[in-house]
Structure formats: structure tokens, C-alpha cells
mmCIF file with all atom_site columns, C-alpha atoms in Angstrom:
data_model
loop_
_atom_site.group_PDB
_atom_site.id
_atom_site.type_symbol
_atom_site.label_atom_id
_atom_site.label_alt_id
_atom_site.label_comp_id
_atom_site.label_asym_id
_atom_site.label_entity_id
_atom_site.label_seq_id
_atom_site.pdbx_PDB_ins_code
_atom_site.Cartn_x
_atom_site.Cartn_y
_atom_site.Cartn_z
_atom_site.occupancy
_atom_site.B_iso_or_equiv
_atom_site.pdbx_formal_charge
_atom_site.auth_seq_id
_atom_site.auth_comp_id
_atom_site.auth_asym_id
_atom_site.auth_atom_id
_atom_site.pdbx_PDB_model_num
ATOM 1   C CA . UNK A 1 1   ? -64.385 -76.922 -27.849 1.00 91.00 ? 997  UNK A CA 1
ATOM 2   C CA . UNK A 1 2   ? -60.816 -75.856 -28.478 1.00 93.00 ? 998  UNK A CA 1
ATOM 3   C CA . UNK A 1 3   ? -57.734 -75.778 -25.679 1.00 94.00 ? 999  UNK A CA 1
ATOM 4   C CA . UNK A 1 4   ? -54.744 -73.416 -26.225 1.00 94.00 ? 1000 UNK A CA 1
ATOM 5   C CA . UNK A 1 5   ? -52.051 -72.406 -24.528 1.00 93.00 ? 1001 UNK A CA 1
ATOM 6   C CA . UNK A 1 6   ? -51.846 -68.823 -23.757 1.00 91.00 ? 1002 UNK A CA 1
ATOM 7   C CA . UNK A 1 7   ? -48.290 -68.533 -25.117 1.00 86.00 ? 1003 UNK A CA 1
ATOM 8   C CA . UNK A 1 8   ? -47.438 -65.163 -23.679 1.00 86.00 ? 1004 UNK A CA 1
ATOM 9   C CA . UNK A 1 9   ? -47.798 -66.728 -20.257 1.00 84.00 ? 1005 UNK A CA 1
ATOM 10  C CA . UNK A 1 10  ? -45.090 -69.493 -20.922 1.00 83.00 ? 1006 UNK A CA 1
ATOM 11  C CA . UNK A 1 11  ? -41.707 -69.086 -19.325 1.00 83.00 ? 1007 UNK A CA 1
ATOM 12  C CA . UNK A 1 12  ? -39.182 -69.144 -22.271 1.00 83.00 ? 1008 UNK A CA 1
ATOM 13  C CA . UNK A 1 13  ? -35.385 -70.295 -22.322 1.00 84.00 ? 1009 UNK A CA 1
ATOM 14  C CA . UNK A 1 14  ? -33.749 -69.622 -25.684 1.00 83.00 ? 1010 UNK A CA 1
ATOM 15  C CA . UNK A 1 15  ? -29.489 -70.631 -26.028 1.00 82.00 ? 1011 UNK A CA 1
ATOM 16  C CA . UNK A 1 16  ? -27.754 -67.814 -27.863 1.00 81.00 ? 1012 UNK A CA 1
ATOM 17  C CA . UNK A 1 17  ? -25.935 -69.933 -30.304 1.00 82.00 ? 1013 UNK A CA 1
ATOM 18  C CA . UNK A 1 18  ? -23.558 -67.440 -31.378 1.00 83.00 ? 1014 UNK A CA 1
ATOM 19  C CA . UNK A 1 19  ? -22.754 -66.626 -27.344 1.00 77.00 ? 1015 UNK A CA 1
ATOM 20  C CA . UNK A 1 20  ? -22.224 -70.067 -26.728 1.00 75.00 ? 1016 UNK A CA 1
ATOM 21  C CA . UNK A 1 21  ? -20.012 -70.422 -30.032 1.00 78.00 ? 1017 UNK A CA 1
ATOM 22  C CA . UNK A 1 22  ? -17.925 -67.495 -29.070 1.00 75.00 ? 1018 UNK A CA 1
ATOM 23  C CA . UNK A 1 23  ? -17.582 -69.494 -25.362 1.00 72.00 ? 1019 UNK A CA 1
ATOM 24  C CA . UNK A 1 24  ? -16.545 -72.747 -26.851 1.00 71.00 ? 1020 UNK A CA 1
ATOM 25  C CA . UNK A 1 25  ? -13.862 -71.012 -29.196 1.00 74.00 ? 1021 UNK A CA 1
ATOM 26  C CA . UNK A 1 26  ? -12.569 -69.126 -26.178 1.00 69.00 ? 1022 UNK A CA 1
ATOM 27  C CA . UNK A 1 27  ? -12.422 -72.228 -24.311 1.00 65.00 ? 1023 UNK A CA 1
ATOM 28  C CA . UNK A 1 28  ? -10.836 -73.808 -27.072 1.00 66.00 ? 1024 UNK A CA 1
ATOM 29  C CA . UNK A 1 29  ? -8.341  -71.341 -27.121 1.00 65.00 ? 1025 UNK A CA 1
ATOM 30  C CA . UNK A 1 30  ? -6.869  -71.545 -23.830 1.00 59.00 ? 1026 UNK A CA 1
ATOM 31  C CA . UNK A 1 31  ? -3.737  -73.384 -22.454 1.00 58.00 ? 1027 UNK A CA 1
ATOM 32  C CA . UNK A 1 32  ? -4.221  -77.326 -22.621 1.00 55.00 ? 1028 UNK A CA 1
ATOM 33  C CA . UNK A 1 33  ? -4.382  -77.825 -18.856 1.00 54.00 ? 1029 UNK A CA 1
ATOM 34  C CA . UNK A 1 34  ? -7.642  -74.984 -18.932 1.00 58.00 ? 1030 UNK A CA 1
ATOM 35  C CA . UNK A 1 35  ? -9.431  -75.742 -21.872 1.00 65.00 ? 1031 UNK A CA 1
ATOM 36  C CA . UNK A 1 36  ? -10.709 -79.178 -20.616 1.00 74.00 ? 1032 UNK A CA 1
ATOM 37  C CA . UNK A 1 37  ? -12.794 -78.097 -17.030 1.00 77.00 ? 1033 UNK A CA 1
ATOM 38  C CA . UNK A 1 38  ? -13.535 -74.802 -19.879 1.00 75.00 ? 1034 UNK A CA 1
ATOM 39  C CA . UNK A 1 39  ? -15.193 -76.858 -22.225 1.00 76.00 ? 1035 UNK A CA 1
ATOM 40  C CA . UNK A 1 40  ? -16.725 -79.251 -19.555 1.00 82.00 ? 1036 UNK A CA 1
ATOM 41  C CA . UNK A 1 41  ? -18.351 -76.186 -17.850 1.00 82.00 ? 1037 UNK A CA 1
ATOM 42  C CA . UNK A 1 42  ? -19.920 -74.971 -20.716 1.00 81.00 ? 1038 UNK A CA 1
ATOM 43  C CA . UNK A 1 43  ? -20.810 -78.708 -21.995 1.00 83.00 ? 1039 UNK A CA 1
ATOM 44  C CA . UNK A 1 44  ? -22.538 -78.976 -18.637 1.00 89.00 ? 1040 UNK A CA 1
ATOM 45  C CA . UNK A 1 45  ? -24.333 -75.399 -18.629 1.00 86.00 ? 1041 UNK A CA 1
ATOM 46  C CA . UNK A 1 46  ? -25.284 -76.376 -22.343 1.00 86.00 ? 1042 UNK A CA 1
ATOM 47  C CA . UNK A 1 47  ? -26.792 -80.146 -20.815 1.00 90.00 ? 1043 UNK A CA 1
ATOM 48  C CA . UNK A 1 48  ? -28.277 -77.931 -17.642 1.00 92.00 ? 1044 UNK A CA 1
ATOM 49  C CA . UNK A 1 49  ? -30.117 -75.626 -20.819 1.00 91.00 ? 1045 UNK A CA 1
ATOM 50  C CA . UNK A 1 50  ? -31.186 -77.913 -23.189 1.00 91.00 ? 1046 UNK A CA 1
ATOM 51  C CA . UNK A 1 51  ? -32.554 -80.292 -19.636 1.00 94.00 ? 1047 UNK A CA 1
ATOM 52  C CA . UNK A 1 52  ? -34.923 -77.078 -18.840 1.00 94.00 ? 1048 UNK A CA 1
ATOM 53  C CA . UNK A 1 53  ? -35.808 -76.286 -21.968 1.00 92.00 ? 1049 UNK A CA 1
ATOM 54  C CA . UNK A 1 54  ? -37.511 -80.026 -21.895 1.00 94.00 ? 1050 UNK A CA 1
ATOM 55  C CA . UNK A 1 55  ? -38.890 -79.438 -18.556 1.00 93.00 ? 1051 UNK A CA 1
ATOM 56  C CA . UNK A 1 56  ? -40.625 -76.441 -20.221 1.00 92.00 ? 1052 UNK A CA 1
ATOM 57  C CA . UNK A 1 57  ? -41.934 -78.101 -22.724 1.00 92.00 ? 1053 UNK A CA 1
ATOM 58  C CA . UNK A 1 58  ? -43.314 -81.379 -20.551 1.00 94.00 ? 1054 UNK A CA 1
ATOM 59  C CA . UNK A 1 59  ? -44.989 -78.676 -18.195 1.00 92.00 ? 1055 UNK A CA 1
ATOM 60  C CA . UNK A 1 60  ? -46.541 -76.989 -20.907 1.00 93.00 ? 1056 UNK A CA 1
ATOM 61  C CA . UNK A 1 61  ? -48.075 -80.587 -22.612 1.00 95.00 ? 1057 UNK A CA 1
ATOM 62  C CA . UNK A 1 62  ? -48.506 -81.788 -19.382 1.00 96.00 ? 1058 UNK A CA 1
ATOM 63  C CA . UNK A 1 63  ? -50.997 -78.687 -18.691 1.00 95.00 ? 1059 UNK A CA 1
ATOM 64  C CA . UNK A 1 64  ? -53.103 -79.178 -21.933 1.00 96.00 ? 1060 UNK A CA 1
ATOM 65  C CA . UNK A 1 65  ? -53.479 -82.275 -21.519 1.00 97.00 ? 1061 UNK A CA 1
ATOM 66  C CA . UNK A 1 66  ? -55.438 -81.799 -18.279 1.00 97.00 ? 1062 UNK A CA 1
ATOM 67  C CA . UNK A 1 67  ? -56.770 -79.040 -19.772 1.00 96.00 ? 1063 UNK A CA 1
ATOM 68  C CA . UNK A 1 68  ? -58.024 -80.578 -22.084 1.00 97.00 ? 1064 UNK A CA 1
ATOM 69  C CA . UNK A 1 69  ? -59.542 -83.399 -20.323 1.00 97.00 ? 1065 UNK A CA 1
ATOM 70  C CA . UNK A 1 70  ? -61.138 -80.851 -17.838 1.00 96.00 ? 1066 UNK A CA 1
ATOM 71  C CA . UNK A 1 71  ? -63.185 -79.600 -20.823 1.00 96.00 ? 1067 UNK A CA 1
ATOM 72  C CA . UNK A 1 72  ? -64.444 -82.907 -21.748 1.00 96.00 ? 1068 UNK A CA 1
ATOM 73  C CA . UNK A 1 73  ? -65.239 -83.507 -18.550 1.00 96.00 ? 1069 UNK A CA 1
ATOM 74  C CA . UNK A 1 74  ? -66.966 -80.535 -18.063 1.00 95.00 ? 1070 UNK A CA 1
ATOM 75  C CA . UNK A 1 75  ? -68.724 -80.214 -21.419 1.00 96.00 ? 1071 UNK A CA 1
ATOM 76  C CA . UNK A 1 76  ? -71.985 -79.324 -20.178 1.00 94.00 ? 1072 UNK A CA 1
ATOM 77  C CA . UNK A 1 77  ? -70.607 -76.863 -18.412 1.00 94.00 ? 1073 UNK A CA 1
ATOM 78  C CA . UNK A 1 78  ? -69.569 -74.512 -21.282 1.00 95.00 ? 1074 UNK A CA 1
ATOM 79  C CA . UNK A 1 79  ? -72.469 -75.398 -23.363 1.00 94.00 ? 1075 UNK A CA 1
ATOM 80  C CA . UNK A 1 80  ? -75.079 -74.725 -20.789 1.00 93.00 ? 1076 UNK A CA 1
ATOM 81  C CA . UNK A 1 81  ? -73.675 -73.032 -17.292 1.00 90.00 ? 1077 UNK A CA 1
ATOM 82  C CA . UNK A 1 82  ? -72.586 -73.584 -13.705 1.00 88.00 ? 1078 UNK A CA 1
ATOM 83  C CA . UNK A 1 83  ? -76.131 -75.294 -13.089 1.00 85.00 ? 1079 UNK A CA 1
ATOM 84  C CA . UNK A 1 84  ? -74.320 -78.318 -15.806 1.00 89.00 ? 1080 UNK A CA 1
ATOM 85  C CA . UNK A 1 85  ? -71.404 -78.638 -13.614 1.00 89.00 ? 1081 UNK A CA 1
ATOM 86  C CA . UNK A 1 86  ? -70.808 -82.676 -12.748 1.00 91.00 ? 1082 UNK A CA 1
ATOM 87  C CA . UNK A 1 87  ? -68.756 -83.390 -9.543  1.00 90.00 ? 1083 UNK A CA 1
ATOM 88  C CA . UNK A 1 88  ? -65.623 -84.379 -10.481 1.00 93.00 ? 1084 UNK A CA 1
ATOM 89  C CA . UNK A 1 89  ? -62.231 -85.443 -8.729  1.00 92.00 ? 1085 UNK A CA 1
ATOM 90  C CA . UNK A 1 90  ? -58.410 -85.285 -9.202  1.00 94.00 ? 1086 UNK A CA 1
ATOM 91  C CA . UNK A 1 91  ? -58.027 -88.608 -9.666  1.00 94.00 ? 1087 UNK A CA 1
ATOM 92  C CA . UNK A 1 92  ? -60.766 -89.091 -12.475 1.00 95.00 ? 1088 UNK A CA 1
ATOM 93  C CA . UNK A 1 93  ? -59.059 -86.536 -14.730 1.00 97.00 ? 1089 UNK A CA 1
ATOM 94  C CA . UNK A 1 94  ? -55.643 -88.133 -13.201 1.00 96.00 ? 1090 UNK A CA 1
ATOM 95  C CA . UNK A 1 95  ? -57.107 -91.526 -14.360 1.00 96.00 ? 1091 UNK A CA 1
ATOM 96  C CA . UNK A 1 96  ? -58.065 -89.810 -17.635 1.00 96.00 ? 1092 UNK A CA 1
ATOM 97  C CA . UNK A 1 97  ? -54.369 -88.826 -18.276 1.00 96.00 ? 1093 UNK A CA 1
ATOM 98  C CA . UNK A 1 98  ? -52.605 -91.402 -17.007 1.00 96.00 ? 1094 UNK A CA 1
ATOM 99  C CA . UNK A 1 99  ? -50.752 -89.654 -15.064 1.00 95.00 ? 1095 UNK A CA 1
ATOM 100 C CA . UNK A 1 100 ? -50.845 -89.009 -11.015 1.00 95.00 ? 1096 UNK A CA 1
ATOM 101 C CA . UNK A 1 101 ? -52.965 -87.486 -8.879  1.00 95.00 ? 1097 UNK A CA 1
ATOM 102 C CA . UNK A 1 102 ? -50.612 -84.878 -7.493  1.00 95.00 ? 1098 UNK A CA 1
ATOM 103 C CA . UNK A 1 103 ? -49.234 -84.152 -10.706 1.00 95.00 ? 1099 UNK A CA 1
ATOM 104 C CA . UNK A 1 104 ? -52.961 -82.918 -11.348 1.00 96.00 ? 1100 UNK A CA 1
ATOM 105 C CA . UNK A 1 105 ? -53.066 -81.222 -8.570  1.00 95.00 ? 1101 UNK A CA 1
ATOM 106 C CA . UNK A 1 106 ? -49.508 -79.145 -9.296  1.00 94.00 ? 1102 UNK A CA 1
ATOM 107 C CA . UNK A 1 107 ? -50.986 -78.893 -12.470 1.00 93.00 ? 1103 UNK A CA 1
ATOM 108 C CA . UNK A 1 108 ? -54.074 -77.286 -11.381 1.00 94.00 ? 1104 UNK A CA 1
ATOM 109 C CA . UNK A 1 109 ? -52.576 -74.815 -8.947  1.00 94.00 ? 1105 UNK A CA 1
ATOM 110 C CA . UNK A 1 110 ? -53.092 -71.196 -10.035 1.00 93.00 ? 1106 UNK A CA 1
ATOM 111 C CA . UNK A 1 111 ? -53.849 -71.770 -13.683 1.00 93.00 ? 1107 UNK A CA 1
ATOM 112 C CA . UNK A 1 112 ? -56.821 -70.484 -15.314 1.00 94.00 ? 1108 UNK A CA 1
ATOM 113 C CA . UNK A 1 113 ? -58.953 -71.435 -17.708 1.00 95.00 ? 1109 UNK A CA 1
ATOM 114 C CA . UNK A 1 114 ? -60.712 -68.429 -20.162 1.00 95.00 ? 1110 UNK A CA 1
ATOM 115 C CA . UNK A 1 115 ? -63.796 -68.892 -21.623 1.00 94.00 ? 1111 UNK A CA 1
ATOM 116 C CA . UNK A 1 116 ? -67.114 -67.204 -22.929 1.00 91.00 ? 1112 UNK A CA 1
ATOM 117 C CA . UNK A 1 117 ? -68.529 -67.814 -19.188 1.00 91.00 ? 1113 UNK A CA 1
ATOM 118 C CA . UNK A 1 118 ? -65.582 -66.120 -17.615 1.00 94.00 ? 1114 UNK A CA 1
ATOM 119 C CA . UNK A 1 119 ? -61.917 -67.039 -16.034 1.00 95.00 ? 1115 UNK A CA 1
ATOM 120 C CA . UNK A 1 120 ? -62.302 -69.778 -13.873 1.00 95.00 ? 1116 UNK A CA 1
ATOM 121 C CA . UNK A 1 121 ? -58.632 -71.351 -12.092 1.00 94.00 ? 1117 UNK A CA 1
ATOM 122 C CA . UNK A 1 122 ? -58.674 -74.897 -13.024 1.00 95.00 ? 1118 UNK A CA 1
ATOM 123 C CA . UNK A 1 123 ? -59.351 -76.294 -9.309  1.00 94.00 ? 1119 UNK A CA 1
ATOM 124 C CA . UNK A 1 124 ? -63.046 -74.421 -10.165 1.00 93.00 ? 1120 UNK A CA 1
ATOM 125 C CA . UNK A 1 125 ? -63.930 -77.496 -12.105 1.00 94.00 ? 1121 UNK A CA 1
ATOM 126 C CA . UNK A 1 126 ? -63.211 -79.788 -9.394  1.00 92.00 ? 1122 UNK A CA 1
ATOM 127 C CA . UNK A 1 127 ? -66.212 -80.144 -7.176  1.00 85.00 ? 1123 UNK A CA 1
ATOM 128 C CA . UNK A 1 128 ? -67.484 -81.988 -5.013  1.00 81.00 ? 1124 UNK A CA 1
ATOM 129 C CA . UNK A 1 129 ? -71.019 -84.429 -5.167  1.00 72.00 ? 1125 UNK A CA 1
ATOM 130 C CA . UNK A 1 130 ? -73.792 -83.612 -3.359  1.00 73.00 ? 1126 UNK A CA 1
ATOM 131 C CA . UNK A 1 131 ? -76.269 -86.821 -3.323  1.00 67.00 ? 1127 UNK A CA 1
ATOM 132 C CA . UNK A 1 132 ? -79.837 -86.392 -4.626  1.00 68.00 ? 1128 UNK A CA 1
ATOM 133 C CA . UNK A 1 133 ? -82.305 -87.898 -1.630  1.00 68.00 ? 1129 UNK A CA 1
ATOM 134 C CA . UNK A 1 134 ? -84.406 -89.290 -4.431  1.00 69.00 ? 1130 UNK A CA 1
ATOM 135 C CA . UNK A 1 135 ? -81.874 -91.620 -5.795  1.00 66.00 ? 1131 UNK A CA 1
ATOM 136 C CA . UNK A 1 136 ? -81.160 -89.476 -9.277  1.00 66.00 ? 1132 UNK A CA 1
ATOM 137 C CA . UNK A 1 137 ? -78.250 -88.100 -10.125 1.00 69.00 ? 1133 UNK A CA 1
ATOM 138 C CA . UNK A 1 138 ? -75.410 -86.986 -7.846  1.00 69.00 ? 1134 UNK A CA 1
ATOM 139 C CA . UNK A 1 139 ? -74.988 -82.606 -8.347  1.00 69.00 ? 1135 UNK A CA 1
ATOM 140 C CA . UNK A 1 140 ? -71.835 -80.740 -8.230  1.00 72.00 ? 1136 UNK A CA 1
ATOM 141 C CA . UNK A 1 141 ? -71.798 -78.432 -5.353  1.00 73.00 ? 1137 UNK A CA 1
ATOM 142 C CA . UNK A 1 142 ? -70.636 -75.882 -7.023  1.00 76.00 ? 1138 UNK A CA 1
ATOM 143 C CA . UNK A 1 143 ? -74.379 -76.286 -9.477  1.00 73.00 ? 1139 UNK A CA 1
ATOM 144 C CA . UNK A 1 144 ? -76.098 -76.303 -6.204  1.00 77.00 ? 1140 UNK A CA 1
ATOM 145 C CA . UNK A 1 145 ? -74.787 -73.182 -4.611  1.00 78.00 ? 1141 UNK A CA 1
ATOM 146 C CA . UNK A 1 146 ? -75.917 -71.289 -8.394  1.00 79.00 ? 1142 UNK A CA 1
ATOM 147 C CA . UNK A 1 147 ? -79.051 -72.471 -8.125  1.00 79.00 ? 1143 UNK A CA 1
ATOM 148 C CA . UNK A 1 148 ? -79.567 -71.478 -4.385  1.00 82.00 ? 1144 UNK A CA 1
ATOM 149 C CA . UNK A 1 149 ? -78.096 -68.571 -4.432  1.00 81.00 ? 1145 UNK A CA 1
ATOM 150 C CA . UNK A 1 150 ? -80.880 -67.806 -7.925  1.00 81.00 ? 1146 UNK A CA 1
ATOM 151 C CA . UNK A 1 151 ? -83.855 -69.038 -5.969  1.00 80.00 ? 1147 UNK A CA 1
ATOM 152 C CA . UNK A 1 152 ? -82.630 -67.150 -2.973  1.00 84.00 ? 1148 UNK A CA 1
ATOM 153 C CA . UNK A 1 153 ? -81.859 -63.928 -5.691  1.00 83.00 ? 1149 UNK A CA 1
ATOM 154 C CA . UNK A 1 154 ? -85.438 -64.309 -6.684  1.00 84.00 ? 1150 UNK A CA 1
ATOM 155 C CA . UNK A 1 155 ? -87.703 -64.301 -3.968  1.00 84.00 ? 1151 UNK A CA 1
ATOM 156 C CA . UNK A 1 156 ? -89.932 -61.879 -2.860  1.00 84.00 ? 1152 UNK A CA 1
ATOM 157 C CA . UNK A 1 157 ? -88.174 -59.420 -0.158  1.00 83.00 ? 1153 UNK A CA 1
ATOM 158 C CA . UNK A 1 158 ? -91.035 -59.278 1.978   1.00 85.00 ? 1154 UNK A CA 1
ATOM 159 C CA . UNK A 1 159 ? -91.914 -63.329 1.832   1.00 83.00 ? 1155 UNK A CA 1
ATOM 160 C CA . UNK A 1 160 ? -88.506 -64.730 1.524   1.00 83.00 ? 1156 UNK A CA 1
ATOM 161 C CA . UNK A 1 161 ? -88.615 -68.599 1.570   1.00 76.00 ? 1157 UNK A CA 1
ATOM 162 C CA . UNK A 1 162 ? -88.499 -71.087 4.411   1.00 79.00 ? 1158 UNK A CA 1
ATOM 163 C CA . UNK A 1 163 ? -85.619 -73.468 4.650   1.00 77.00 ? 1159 UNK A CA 1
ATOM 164 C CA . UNK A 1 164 ? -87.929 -76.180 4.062   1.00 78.00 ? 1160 UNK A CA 1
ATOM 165 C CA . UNK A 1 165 ? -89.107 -74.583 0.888   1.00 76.00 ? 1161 UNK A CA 1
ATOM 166 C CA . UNK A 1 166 ? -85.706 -73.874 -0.431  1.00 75.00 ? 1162 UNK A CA 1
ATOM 167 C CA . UNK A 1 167 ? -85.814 -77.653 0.490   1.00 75.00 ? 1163 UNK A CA 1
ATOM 168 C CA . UNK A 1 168 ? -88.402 -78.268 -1.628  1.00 77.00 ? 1164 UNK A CA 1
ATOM 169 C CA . UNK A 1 169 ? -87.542 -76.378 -4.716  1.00 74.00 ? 1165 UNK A CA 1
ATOM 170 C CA . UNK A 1 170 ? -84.278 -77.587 -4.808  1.00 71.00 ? 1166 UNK A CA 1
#
């Protein structure tokens, strides 16, 4: 699987060179006793700029990387469907990046994630484990809700299944 950016989406900060050239003449320019806060102004807007501009870019790496890791994690997921989906936390993909749990979490928050199965946000991927009573493997809720809500889509509208058998099946 491949991870992009949507680039479209980004917020972008661009320094008009030729603004900020005509600014530093005129700044330049002035009497001695302006031209020094003048020049420090601008130096400081420039600082402020170039600061953001690596913010940006940090966000933006910072967001494929979990990304990125949510993919791995959730191969089975885009190869087979929501009944593949593994539990998984914050802090394992956290863990995964090196990087903090909240920072995850930020990360997370109201991003999306398009694929051949649909948009999901990222939080989607992070479910919960539901505990199999025979010992096997623990099942994202998420997987288990699909598959109840297709046994449940399934059954017969006159003999719709007991709880037990729902139970049973799943």
C-alpha cells in the first residue's frame, strides 16, 4: 500500500521575496535612529515565517508517519474488509512512531484516510478488543459490529434469530 498526502488540503505559507526585499530596502533607507527597530521588525516577522513554515512541514511528516503506520497496522483491513480489522490503540501506533500518545491523538483528530473501501477519519482504525470466550484471538469491535449487523442483515424476516443464536454464530 501507498500513503500520500492530499496536498490540496495542506495549509501553505509562501514569503514574497521581492515584498520582503522592497521592506528591507525601505527600512534601510530610513533615518539611523528608525532603521534599526525597522529592520528588527521585519528580521523578526521573517524568523516568525520561516518558524511556521517548519511547523507546517513537521505537521505534515508528522501525519504520514502515523499514517503510515496505521496502514501497516491495519493491513488486513484494506486487503480483505472491516471483518480484518485488529483492535488497536493510540499508544501502539504512538509506540510505533516514537512519538507520544497525544501527539497521535492530535494527529488523528478529523483527518481522513481515502481508500478503495471508502473515507474512513483516522480514529476509525482505532478500536477497541473484544475477547474471544474460547481463548483465540482478541476481535476489533468495530469487525464485530460488521459481522452482526450481516448476520442480523441476513436473516429471515419472519424467523429472525435468538440472542443466543446470534451468540452462537458469532
Amino acid at each position: 500500500w501507498t500513503v500520500e498526502l492530499n496536498s490540496g488540503t495542506l495549509p501553505r505559507l509562501i514569503v514574497n521575496r521581492q515584498y520582503q526585499a522592497r521592506i528591507a530596502a525601505h527600512a534601510s533607507h530610513g533615518p539611523v535612529n528608525r532603521a534599526k527597530p525597522e529592520r528588527q521588525f521585519l528580521d523578526s516577522c521573517l524568523a516568525q515565517a520561516h518558524w511556521l513554515m517548519k511547523a507546517l512541514d513537521q505537521r505534515a511528516t508528522t501525519i504520514m508517519k502515523v499514517a503510515i503506520a496505521l496502514v501497516e497496522a491495519q493491513k488486513d483491513f484494506f486487503d480483505h474488509g472491516v471483518s480484518h480489522l485488529k483492535p488497536l490503540t493510540l499508544k501502539q501506533i504512538a509506540d510505533t512512531i516514537e512519538m507520544h500518545e497525544s501527539t497521535v491523538s492530535r494527529v488523528t483528530s478529523n483527518k481522513y484516510l481515502s481508500c478503495d473501501r471508502g473515507v474512513f477519519e483516522l480514529k476509525y482504525f482505532f478500536t477497541t478488543a473484544i475477547h474471544s470466550a474460547d481463548g483465540g484471538t482478541d476481535a476489533s469491535a468495530e469487525a464485530v459490529r460488521q459481522k452482526l449487523k450481516s448476520l442480523i442483515d441476513a436473516e429471515e424476516p419472519l424467523k429472525p434469530l435468538s440472542d443466543d443464536k446470534l451468540v452462537d454464530l458469532l
